Amino acid sequence: MSQTYFITGTGTDIGKTYVTSLLAHYTTDRGFSTAVMKPAQTGMTDPMNGDLGKVKAVAPGILDIPMELACPYCLEFESSPHLAAELAGLEIDLKRITDAYAKIKTQYNPDVILLESAGGIYVPLNQRQIMADIPAALGIPAIIVADAALGTINHTVLTINELRRRDVEVRGVIVNRVPEDPGILIRDNLKMIEKLGKVEIIAQAGTGKGFIDDLGLRHIF
């Protein structure tokens, strides 16, 4: 049975792709067959020039999946997916994404599936649906990527609460950009995210260092 996680973040450029690549490396290195999916990519026409290519570079052992399944929507204009689709004369169909996910599960039977969001959970897919509707429709848990710096408590807890309001399980938080010596501010940020969000920080990542503390990952893979 596949373990599937929706990798989202508290905002844009928070490090979702970096963390997704570390997760994919973690799982493939331990012998888990791993599929990575990017439901919507903008700013290019070839998904391998974007986030999927970055993940593949770090975790070359991920499954080779046809791009129409791994990235159902790849749109040229760099923006929120809804606008990029509108400029391309399209509307993103959530069913196309869920169907691609179902085909990956049935045709490849991976041990792990990682779906990387575009931006945060309120990024629009179309005029009616947002990114949070993907894990809600699939019935899969989310892992939130948060920044270590000032402001992260508010952004992270709001993201946690909104996902839970939509009946999406929050499996944990991975905090990115944690320095080797975090200092009192960042240490308190981590403590208060866990306390106020009633959630576990399952790993910390420092850019260029990989996982600083991945003990929590053993609980989910």
PDB file of C-alpha atoms in Angstrom:
ATOM      1  CA  MET A   1       0.000   0.000   0.000  1.00  0.00           C
ATOM      2  CA  SER A   2       1.434   3.363  -1.036  1.00  0.00           C
ATOM      3  CA  GLN A   3       2.261   6.020   1.519  1.00  0.00           C
ATOM      4  CA  THR A   4       1.247   9.295  -0.081  1.00  0.00           C
ATOM      5  CA  TYR A   5       1.963  12.812   1.109  1.00  0.00           C
ATOM      6  CA  PHE A   6       0.977  16.206  -0.244  1.00  0.00           C
ATOM      7  CA  ILE A   7       4.017  18.452   0.209  1.00  0.00           C
ATOM      8  CA  THR A   8       2.833  22.004   0.668  1.00  0.00           C
ATOM      9  CA  GLY A   9       4.354  25.137   2.143  1.00  0.00           C
ATOM     10  CA  THR A  10       3.534  28.263   4.055  1.00  0.00           C
ATOM     11  CA  GLY A  11       4.266  30.338   0.945  1.00  0.00           C
ATOM     12  CA  THR A  12       6.135  30.582  -2.330  1.00  0.00           C
ATOM     13  CA  ASP A  13       9.907  29.949  -2.393  1.00  0.00           C
ATOM     14  CA  ILE A  14       9.748  28.359   1.040  1.00  0.00           C
ATOM     15  CA  GLY A  15      11.772  25.328  -0.049  1.00  0.00           C
ATOM     16  CA  LYS A  16       9.104  22.781  -1.053  1.00  0.00           C
ATOM     17  CA  THR A  17      11.120  21.436  -3.981  1.00  0.00           C
ATOM     18  CA  TYR A  18      14.300  21.247  -1.924  1.00  0.00           C
ATOM     19  CA  VAL A  19      12.508  19.339   0.829  1.00  0.00           C
ATOM     20  CA  THR A  20      10.667  17.123  -1.670  1.00  0.00           C
ATOM     21  CA  SER A  21      14.015  16.211  -3.208  1.00  0.00           C
ATOM     22  CA  LEU A  22      15.426  15.360   0.236  1.00  0.00           C
ATOM     23  CA  LEU A  23      12.381  13.223   1.017  1.00  0.00           C
ATOM     24  CA  ALA A  24      12.698  11.419  -2.323  1.00  0.00           C
ATOM     25  CA  HIS A  25      16.392  10.819  -1.677  1.00  0.00           C
ATOM     26  CA  TYR A  26      15.581   9.574   1.829  1.00  0.00           C
ATOM     27  CA  THR A  27      12.998   7.064   0.584  1.00  0.00           C
ATOM     28  CA  THR A  28      14.866   5.803  -2.490  1.00  0.00           C
ATOM     29  CA  ASP A  29      18.052   5.449  -0.455  1.00  0.00           C
ATOM     30  CA  ARG A  30      16.140   3.122   1.855  1.00  0.00           C
ATOM     31  CA  GLY A  31      14.834   1.001  -0.999  1.00  0.00           C
ATOM     32  CA  PHE A  32      11.314   2.409  -1.271  1.00  0.00           C
ATOM     33  CA  SER A  33      10.066   2.766  -4.842  1.00  0.00           C
ATOM     34  CA  THR A  34       9.107   6.430  -5.020  1.00  0.00           C
ATOM     35  CA  ALA A  35       6.940   8.411  -7.411  1.00  0.00           C
ATOM     36  CA  VAL A  36       7.037  12.197  -7.460  1.00  0.00           C
ATOM     37  CA  MET A  37       4.176  14.212  -8.888  1.00  0.00           C
ATOM     38  CA  LYS A  38       3.859  17.935  -9.573  1.00  0.00           C
ATOM     39  CA  PRO A  39       0.178  18.503 -10.343  1.00  0.00           C
ATOM     40  CA  ALA A  40       0.761  21.971 -11.795  1.00  0.00           C
ATOM     41  CA  GLN A  41       4.019  23.593 -12.915  1.00  0.00           C
ATOM     42  CA  THR A  42       4.191  27.107 -14.328  1.00  0.00           C
ATOM     43  CA  GLY A  43       6.888  29.181 -15.962  1.00  0.00           C
ATOM     44  CA  MET A  44       7.950  26.579 -18.571  1.00  0.00           C
ATOM     45  CA  THR A  45       6.741  24.032 -21.081  1.00  0.00           C
ATOM     46  CA  ASP A  46       8.950  21.087 -20.074  1.00  0.00           C
ATOM     47  CA  PRO A  47       8.362  19.835 -16.506  1.00  0.00           C
ATOM     48  CA  MET A  48      11.898  18.428 -16.315  1.00  0.00           C
ATOM     49  CA  ASN A  49      13.213  21.989 -16.557  1.00  0.00           C
ATOM     50  CA  GLY A  50      11.334  22.740 -13.352  1.00  0.00           C
ATOM     51  CA  ASP A  51      10.743  21.152  -9.989  1.00  0.00           C
ATOM     52  CA  LEU A  52      10.571  17.548 -11.199  1.00  0.00           C
ATOM     53  CA  GLY A  53      13.993  17.933 -12.794  1.00  0.00           C
ATOM     54  CA  LYS A  54      15.408  19.350  -9.576  1.00  0.00           C
ATOM     55  CA  VAL A  55      14.039  16.419  -7.587  1.00  0.00           C
ATOM     56  CA  LYS A  56      15.412  13.940 -10.135  1.00  0.00           C
ATOM     57  CA  ALA A  57      18.875  15.515  -9.861  1.00  0.00           C
ATOM     58  CA  VAL A  58      18.948  14.913  -6.097  1.00  0.00           C
ATOM     59  CA  ALA A  59      17.067  11.595  -6.134  1.00  0.00           C
ATOM     60  CA  PRO A  60      17.879   9.911  -9.470  1.00  0.00           C
ATOM     61  CA  GLY A  61      16.309   6.686  -8.232  1.00  0.00           C
ATOM     62  CA  ILE A  62      12.727   7.950  -8.388  1.00  0.00           C
ATOM     63  CA  LEU A  63      10.425   6.161 -10.798  1.00  0.00           C
ATOM     64  CA  ASP A  64      10.373   7.265 -14.439  1.00  0.00           C
ATOM     65  CA  ILE A  65       6.765   8.194 -15.052  1.00  0.00           C
ATOM     66  CA  PRO A  66       5.270   9.732 -18.220  1.00  0.00           C
ATOM     67  CA  MET A  67       5.071  13.483 -17.869  1.00  0.00           C
ATOM     68  CA  GLU A  68       1.325  13.550 -18.528  1.00  0.00           C
ATOM     69  CA  LEU A  69       0.953  11.655 -15.247  1.00  0.00           C
ATOM     70  CA  ALA A  70       3.815  13.152 -13.245  1.00  0.00           C
ATOM     71  CA  CYS A  71       2.835  16.701 -14.242  1.00  0.00           C
ATOM     72  CA  PRO A  72      -0.701  16.916 -15.631  1.00  0.00           C
ATOM     73  CA  TYR A  73      -0.418  20.675 -16.168  1.00  0.00           C
ATOM     74  CA  CYS A  74       2.771  22.410 -17.325  1.00  0.00           C
ATOM     75  CA  LEU A  75       2.049  26.012 -18.259  1.00  0.00           C
ATOM     76  CA  GLU A  76       4.335  28.582 -19.838  1.00  0.00           C
ATOM     77  CA  PHE A  77       3.400  31.758 -17.934  1.00  0.00           C
ATOM     78  CA  GLU A  78       5.056  32.045 -14.515  1.00  0.00           C
ATOM     79  CA  SER A  79       2.211  32.759 -12.129  1.00  0.00           C
ATOM     80  CA  SER A  80      -0.432  31.061 -10.056  1.00  0.00           C
ATOM     81  CA  PRO A  81      -1.683  28.006 -11.986  1.00  0.00           C
ATOM     82  CA  HIS A  82      -5.168  29.449 -12.516  1.00  0.00           C
ATOM     83  CA  LEU A  83      -3.816  32.514 -14.327  1.00  0.00           C
ATOM     84  CA  ALA A  84      -1.234  30.576 -16.345  1.00  0.00           C
ATOM     85  CA  ALA A  85      -3.997  28.221 -17.462  1.00  0.00           C
ATOM     86  CA  GLU A  86      -6.337  31.072 -18.377  1.00  0.00           C
ATOM     87  CA  LEU A  87      -3.622  32.711 -20.491  1.00  0.00           C
ATOM     88  CA  ALA A  88      -3.128  29.370 -22.256  1.00  0.00           C
ATOM     89  CA  GLY A  89      -6.862  29.127 -22.941  1.00  0.00           C
ATOM     90  CA  LEU A  90      -7.328  26.303 -20.440  1.00  0.00           C
ATOM     91  CA  GLU A  91      -9.000  25.601 -17.148  1.00  0.00           C
ATOM     92  CA  ILE A  92      -7.311  23.271 -14.703  1.00  0.00           C
ATOM     93  CA  ASP A  93      -9.525  20.263 -14.051  1.00  0.00           C
ATOM     94  CA  LEU A  94      -9.042  18.678 -10.634  1.00  0.00           C
ATOM     95  CA  LYS A  95     -10.290  15.352 -12.013  1.00  0.00           C
ATOM     96  CA  ARG A  96      -7.395  15.248 -14.481  1.00  0.00           C
ATOM     97  CA  ILE A  97      -5.027  15.500 -11.507  1.00  0.00           C
ATOM     98  CA  THR A  98      -6.817  12.853  -9.443  1.00  0.00           C
ATOM     99  CA  ASP A  99      -7.002  10.522 -12.461  1.00  0.00           C
ATOM    100  CA  ALA A 100      -3.248  10.888 -13.037  1.00  0.00           C
ATOM    101  CA  TYR A 101      -2.623  10.065  -9.394  1.00  0.00           C
ATOM    102  CA  ALA A 102      -4.844   6.970  -9.628  1.00  0.00           C
ATOM    103  CA  LYS A 103      -2.962   5.750 -12.718  1.00  0.00           C
ATOM    104  CA  ILE A 104       0.395   6.191 -10.979  1.00  0.00           C
ATOM    105  CA  LYS A 105      -0.874   4.076  -8.078  1.00  0.00           C
ATOM    106  CA  THR A 106      -2.322   1.300 -10.212  1.00  0.00           C
ATOM    107  CA  GLN A 107       0.279   1.161 -12.986  1.00  0.00           C
ATOM    108  CA  TYR A 108       3.446   1.638 -10.917  1.00  0.00           C
ATOM    109  CA  ASN A 109       2.386   0.561  -7.410  1.00  0.00           C
ATOM    110  CA  PRO A 110       5.022   2.731  -5.701  1.00  0.00           C
ATOM    111  CA  ASP A 111       5.799   2.420  -2.014  1.00  0.00           C
ATOM    112  CA  VAL A 112       5.783   6.213  -1.668  1.00  0.00           C
ATOM    113  CA  ILE A 113       4.091   8.970  -3.666  1.00  0.00           C
ATOM    114  CA  LEU A 114       5.053  12.604  -3.078  1.00  0.00           C
ATOM    115  CA  LEU A 115       2.828  15.304  -4.595  1.00  0.00           C
ATOM    116  CA  GLU A 116       4.439  18.734  -4.547  1.00  0.00           C
ATOM    117  CA  SER A 117       2.135  21.718  -4.381  1.00  0.00           C
ATOM    118  CA  ALA A 118       2.609  24.941  -6.309  1.00  0.00           C
ATOM    119  CA  GLY A 119       2.903  27.607  -3.636  1.00  0.00           C
ATOM    120  CA  GLY A 120       0.774  27.458  -0.511  1.00  0.00           C
ATOM    121  CA  ILE A 121      -2.604  25.880   0.077  1.00  0.00           C
ATOM    122  CA  TYR A 122      -4.670  28.867  -1.070  1.00  0.00           C
ATOM    123  CA  VAL A 123      -3.000  29.133  -4.482  1.00  0.00           C
ATOM    124  CA  PRO A 124      -5.889  28.900  -6.992  1.00  0.00           C
ATOM    125  CA  LEU A 125      -6.180  26.001  -9.422  1.00  0.00           C
ATOM    126  CA  ASN A 126      -9.107  27.685 -11.168  1.00  0.00           C
ATOM    127  CA  GLN A 127     -11.840  30.132 -10.246  1.00  0.00           C
ATOM    128  CA  ARG A 128     -13.430  27.664  -7.810  1.00  0.00           C
ATOM    129  CA  GLN A 129     -10.719  25.390  -6.411  1.00  0.00           C
ATOM    130  CA  ILE A 130      -7.419  25.838  -4.611  1.00  0.00           C
ATOM    131  CA  MET A 131      -4.358  23.692  -3.910  1.00  0.00           C
ATOM    132  CA  ALA A 132      -5.845  22.427  -0.648  1.00  0.00           C
ATOM    133  CA  ASP A 133      -8.598  20.771  -2.681  1.00  0.00           C
ATOM    134  CA  ILE A 134      -6.061  18.267  -4.075  1.00  0.00           C
ATOM    135  CA  PRO A 135      -5.268  16.425  -0.822  1.00  0.00           C
ATOM    136  CA  ALA A 136      -8.908  16.818   0.236  1.00  0.00           C
ATOM    137  CA  ALA A 137     -10.095  15.137  -2.977  1.00  0.00           C
ATOM    138  CA  LEU A 138      -7.511  12.359  -2.741  1.00  0.00           C
ATOM    139  CA  GLY A 139      -7.960  11.806   0.982  1.00  0.00           C
ATOM    140  CA  ILE A 140      -4.219  12.024   1.624  1.00  0.00           C
ATOM    141  CA  PRO A 141      -2.256  13.678   4.448  1.00  0.00           C
ATOM    142  CA  ALA A 142      -0.114  16.766   4.070  1.00  0.00           C
ATOM    143  CA  ILE A 143       3.408  17.611   5.134  1.00  0.00           C
ATOM    144  CA  ILE A 144       3.983  21.339   5.555  1.00  0.00           C
ATOM    145  CA  VAL A 145       7.298  22.973   4.702  1.00  0.00           C
ATOM    146  CA  ALA A 146       7.874  26.035   6.861  1.00  0.00           C
ATOM    147  CA  ASP A 147      10.638  28.593   7.102  1.00  0.00           C
ATOM    148  CA  ALA A 148      12.648  28.836  10.299  1.00  0.00           C
ATOM    149  CA  ALA A 149      12.668  32.622  10.490  1.00  0.00           C
ATOM    150  CA  LEU A 150      10.570  35.288  12.203  1.00  0.00           C
ATOM    151  CA  GLY A 151       6.893  35.113  11.207  1.00  0.00           C
ATOM    152  CA  THR A 152       6.815  31.366  10.725  1.00  0.00           C
ATOM    153  CA  ILE A 153       4.636  30.638  13.759  1.00  0.00           C
ATOM    154  CA  ASN A 154       1.714  32.612  12.329  1.00  0.00           C
ATOM    155  CA  HIS A 155       2.093  31.330   8.756  1.00  0.00           C
ATOM    156  CA  THR A 156       2.523  27.708   9.788  1.00  0.00           C
ATOM    157  CA  VAL A 157      -0.299  27.507  12.318  1.00  0.00           C
ATOM    158  CA  LEU A 158      -2.714  29.217   9.915  1.00  0.00           C
ATOM    159  CA  THR A 159      -1.793  26.647   7.248  1.00  0.00           C
ATOM    160  CA  ILE A 160      -2.255  23.775   9.703  1.00  0.00           C
ATOM    161  CA  ASN A 161      -5.651  25.033  10.841  1.00  0.00           C
ATOM    162  CA  GLU A 162      -6.964  25.599   7.332  1.00  0.00           C
ATOM    163  CA  LEU A 163      -5.951  22.130   6.173  1.00  0.00           C
ATOM    164  CA  ARG A 164      -7.618  20.572   9.195  1.00  0.00           C
ATOM    165  CA  ARG A 165     -10.731  22.652   8.583  1.00  0.00           C
ATOM    166  CA  ARG A 166     -10.893  20.920   5.203  1.00  0.00           C
ATOM    167  CA  ASP A 167     -10.443  17.504   6.853  1.00  0.00           C
ATOM    168  CA  VAL A 168      -6.889  17.116   5.547  1.00  0.00           C
ATOM    169  CA  GLU A 169      -4.635  15.383   8.056  1.00  0.00           C
ATOM    170  CA  VAL A 170      -1.408  17.258   8.789  1.00  0.00           C
ATOM    171  CA  ARG A 171       1.171  14.509   9.201  1.00  0.00           C
ATOM    172  CA  GLY A 172       3.916  16.872  10.297  1.00  0.00           C
ATOM    173  CA  VAL A 173       5.993  19.956   9.617  1.00  0.00           C
ATOM    174  CA  ILE A 174       9.478  20.130   8.115  1.00  0.00           C
ATOM    175  CA  VAL A 175      11.253  23.371   8.959  1.00  0.00           C
ATOM    176  CA  ASN A 176      13.645  24.605   6.289  1.00  0.00           C
ATOM    177  CA  ARG A 177      16.645  26.946   6.490  1.00  0.00           C
ATOM    178  CA  VAL A 178      17.581  25.939  10.012  1.00  0.00           C
ATOM    179  CA  PRO A 179      21.175  27.000  10.717  1.00  0.00           C
ATOM    180  CA  GLU A 180      23.568  24.714  12.557  1.00  0.00           C
ATOM    181  CA  ASP A 181      23.336  27.060  15.548  1.00  0.00           C
ATOM    182  CA  PRO A 182      19.662  28.078  15.482  1.00  0.00           C
ATOM    183  CA  GLY A 183      19.674  30.537  18.354  1.00  0.00           C
ATOM    184  CA  ILE A 184      16.890  31.361  20.797  1.00  0.00           C
ATOM    185  CA  LEU A 185      14.420  32.788  18.224  1.00  0.00           C
ATOM    186  CA  ILE A 186      14.386  29.764  15.930  1.00  0.00           C
ATOM    187  CA  ARG A 187      14.368  27.298  18.808  1.00  0.00           C
ATOM    188  CA  ASP A 188      11.316  29.061  20.208  1.00  0.00           C
ATOM    189  CA  ASN A 189       9.663  29.103  16.751  1.00  0.00           C
ATOM    190  CA  LEU A 190       9.969  25.329  16.566  1.00  0.00           C
ATOM    191  CA  LYS A 191       8.591  24.872  20.065  1.00  0.00           C
ATOM    192  CA  MET A 192       5.616  27.171  19.505  1.00  0.00           C
ATOM    193  CA  ILE A 193       4.706  25.626  16.125  1.00  0.00           C
ATOM    194  CA  GLU A 194       4.429  22.255  17.841  1.00  0.00           C
ATOM    195  CA  LYS A 195       2.512  23.677  20.799  1.00  0.00           C
ATOM    196  CA  LEU A 196       0.040  25.944  18.987  1.00  0.00           C
ATOM    197  CA  GLY A 197      -0.303  23.734  15.932  1.00  0.00           C
ATOM    198  CA  LYS A 198      -0.588  20.508  17.940  1.00  0.00           C
ATOM    199  CA  VAL A 199       1.762  18.956  15.390  1.00  0.00           C
ATOM    200  CA  GLU A 200       5.118  17.225  15.245  1.00  0.00           C
ATOM    201  CA  ILE A 201       8.128  18.783  13.549  1.00  0.00           C
ATOM    202  CA  ILE A 202       9.287  15.635  11.784  1.00  0.00           C
ATOM    203  CA  ALA A 203      12.520  17.049  10.384  1.00  0.00           C
ATOM    204  CA  GLN A 204      14.669  20.142  10.083  1.00  0.00           C
ATOM    205  CA  ALA A 205      16.539  21.041   6.923  1.00  0.00           C
ATOM    206  CA  GLY A 206      19.391  23.438   6.373  1.00  0.00           C
ATOM    207  CA  THR A 207      20.122  24.489   2.819  1.00  0.00           C
ATOM    208  CA  GLY A 208      23.085  22.515   1.523  1.00  0.00           C
ATOM    209  CA  LYS A 209      23.168  20.312   4.617  1.00  0.00           C
ATOM    210  CA  GLY A 210      20.287  17.900   3.974  1.00  0.00           C
ATOM    211  CA  PHE A 211      18.271  16.825   6.971  1.00  0.00           C
ATOM    212  CA  ILE A 212      19.622  18.068  10.268  1.00  0.00           C
ATOM    213  CA  ASP A 213      17.280  15.855  12.296  1.00  0.00           C
ATOM    214  CA  ASP A 214      15.311  13.208  10.432  1.00  0.00           C
ATOM    215  CA  LEU A 215      14.270  11.043  13.370  1.00  0.00           C
ATOM    216  CA  GLY A 216      10.642  11.973  12.817  1.00  0.00           C
ATOM    217  CA  LEU A 217      10.754  10.689   9.249  1.00  0.00           C
ATOM    218  CA  ARG A 218      11.119   7.173  10.572  1.00  0.00           C
ATOM    219  CA  HIS A 219       7.574   7.480  11.883  1.00  0.00           C
ATOM    220  CA  ILE A 220       6.044   8.172   8.462  1.00  0.00           C
ATOM    221  CA  PHE A 221       8.034   5.969   6.054  1.00  0.00           C
TER     222      PHE A 221
END
